[in-house]
CSV table of C-alpha atoms in Angstrom, one decimal:
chain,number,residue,atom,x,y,z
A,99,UNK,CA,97.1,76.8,105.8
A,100,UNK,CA,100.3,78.0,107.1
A,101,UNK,CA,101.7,80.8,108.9
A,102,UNK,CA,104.0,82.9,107.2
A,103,UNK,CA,106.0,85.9,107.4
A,104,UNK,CA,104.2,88.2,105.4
A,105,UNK,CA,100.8,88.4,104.2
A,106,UNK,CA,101.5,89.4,100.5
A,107,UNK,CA,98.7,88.4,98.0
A,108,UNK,CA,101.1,86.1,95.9
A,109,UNK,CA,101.7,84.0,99.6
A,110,UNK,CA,97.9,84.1,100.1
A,111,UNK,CA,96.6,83.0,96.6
A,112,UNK,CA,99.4,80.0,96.6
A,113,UNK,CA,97.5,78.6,100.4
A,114,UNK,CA,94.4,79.1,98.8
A,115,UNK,CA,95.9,76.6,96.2
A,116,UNK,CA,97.6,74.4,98.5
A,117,UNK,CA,93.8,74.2,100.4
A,118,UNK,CA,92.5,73.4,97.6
A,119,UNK,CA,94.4,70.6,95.7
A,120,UNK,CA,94.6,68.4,99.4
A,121,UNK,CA,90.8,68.4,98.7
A,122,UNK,CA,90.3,67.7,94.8
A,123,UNK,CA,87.0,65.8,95.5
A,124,UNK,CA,85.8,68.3,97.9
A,125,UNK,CA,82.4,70.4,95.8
A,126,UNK,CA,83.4,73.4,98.0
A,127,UNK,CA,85.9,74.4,100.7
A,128,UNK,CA,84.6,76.6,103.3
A,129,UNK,CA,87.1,79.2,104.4
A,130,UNK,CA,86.3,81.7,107.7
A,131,UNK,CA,88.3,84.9,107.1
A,132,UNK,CA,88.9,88.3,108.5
A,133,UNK,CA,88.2,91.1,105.9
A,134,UNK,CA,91.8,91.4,104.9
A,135,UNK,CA,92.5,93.1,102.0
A,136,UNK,CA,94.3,90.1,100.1
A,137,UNK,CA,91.3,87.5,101.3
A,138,UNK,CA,89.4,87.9,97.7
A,139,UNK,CA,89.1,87.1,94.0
A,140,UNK,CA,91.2,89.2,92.9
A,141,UNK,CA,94.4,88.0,94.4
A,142,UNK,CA,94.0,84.8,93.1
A,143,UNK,CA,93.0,86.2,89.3
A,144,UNK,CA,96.8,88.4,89.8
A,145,UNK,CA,98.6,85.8,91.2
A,146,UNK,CA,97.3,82.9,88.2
A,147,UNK,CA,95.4,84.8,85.6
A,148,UNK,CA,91.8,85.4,84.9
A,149,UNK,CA,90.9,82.1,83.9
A,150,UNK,CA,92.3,80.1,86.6
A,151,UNK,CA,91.9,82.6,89.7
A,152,UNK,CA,88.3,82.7,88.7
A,153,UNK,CA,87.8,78.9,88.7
A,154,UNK,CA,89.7,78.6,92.3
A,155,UNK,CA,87.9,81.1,94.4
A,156,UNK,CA,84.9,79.1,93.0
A,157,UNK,CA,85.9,76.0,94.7
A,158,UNK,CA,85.5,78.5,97.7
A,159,UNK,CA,82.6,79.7,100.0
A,160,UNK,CA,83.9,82.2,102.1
A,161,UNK,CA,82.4,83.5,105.4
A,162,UNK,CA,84.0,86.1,106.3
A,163,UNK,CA,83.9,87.5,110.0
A,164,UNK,CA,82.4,90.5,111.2
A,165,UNK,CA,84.2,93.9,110.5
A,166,UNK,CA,84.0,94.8,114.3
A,167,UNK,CA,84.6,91.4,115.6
A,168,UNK,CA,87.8,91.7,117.0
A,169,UNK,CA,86.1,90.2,120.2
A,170,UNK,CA,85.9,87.0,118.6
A,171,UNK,CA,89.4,86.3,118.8
């Protein structure tokens, strides 16, 4: 992924998709993620539809980090 200026929903759902197509042969893409409100199903299903969104964050496992875990940094 990539940093960016913003972290809109639309920005994040397109990485997601970027992650995912450099690994088409890939069963499941781990992702480690803060609990950011854009880091979750649904802004993949807004950004391409029910259908599609839902089939991406499958390709996904996501662990996502403590809520207090600022330390980790």
């Amino acid at each position: 992924m990539e940093a960016t200026a913003d972290r809109t929903a639309t920005r994040t759902a397109h990485a997601l998709k970027h992650v995912a197509d450099a690994y088409p042969q890939a069963r499941t893409v781990h992702l480690v993620w803060d609990n950011l409100n854009t880091h979750c199903e649904k802004t993949l299903t807004d950004t391409f539809g029910q259908k599609k969104g839902h089939a991406l964050w499958g390709r996904f496992t996501v662990h996502y980090t403590p809520k207090h875990g600022s330390w980790l940094d």
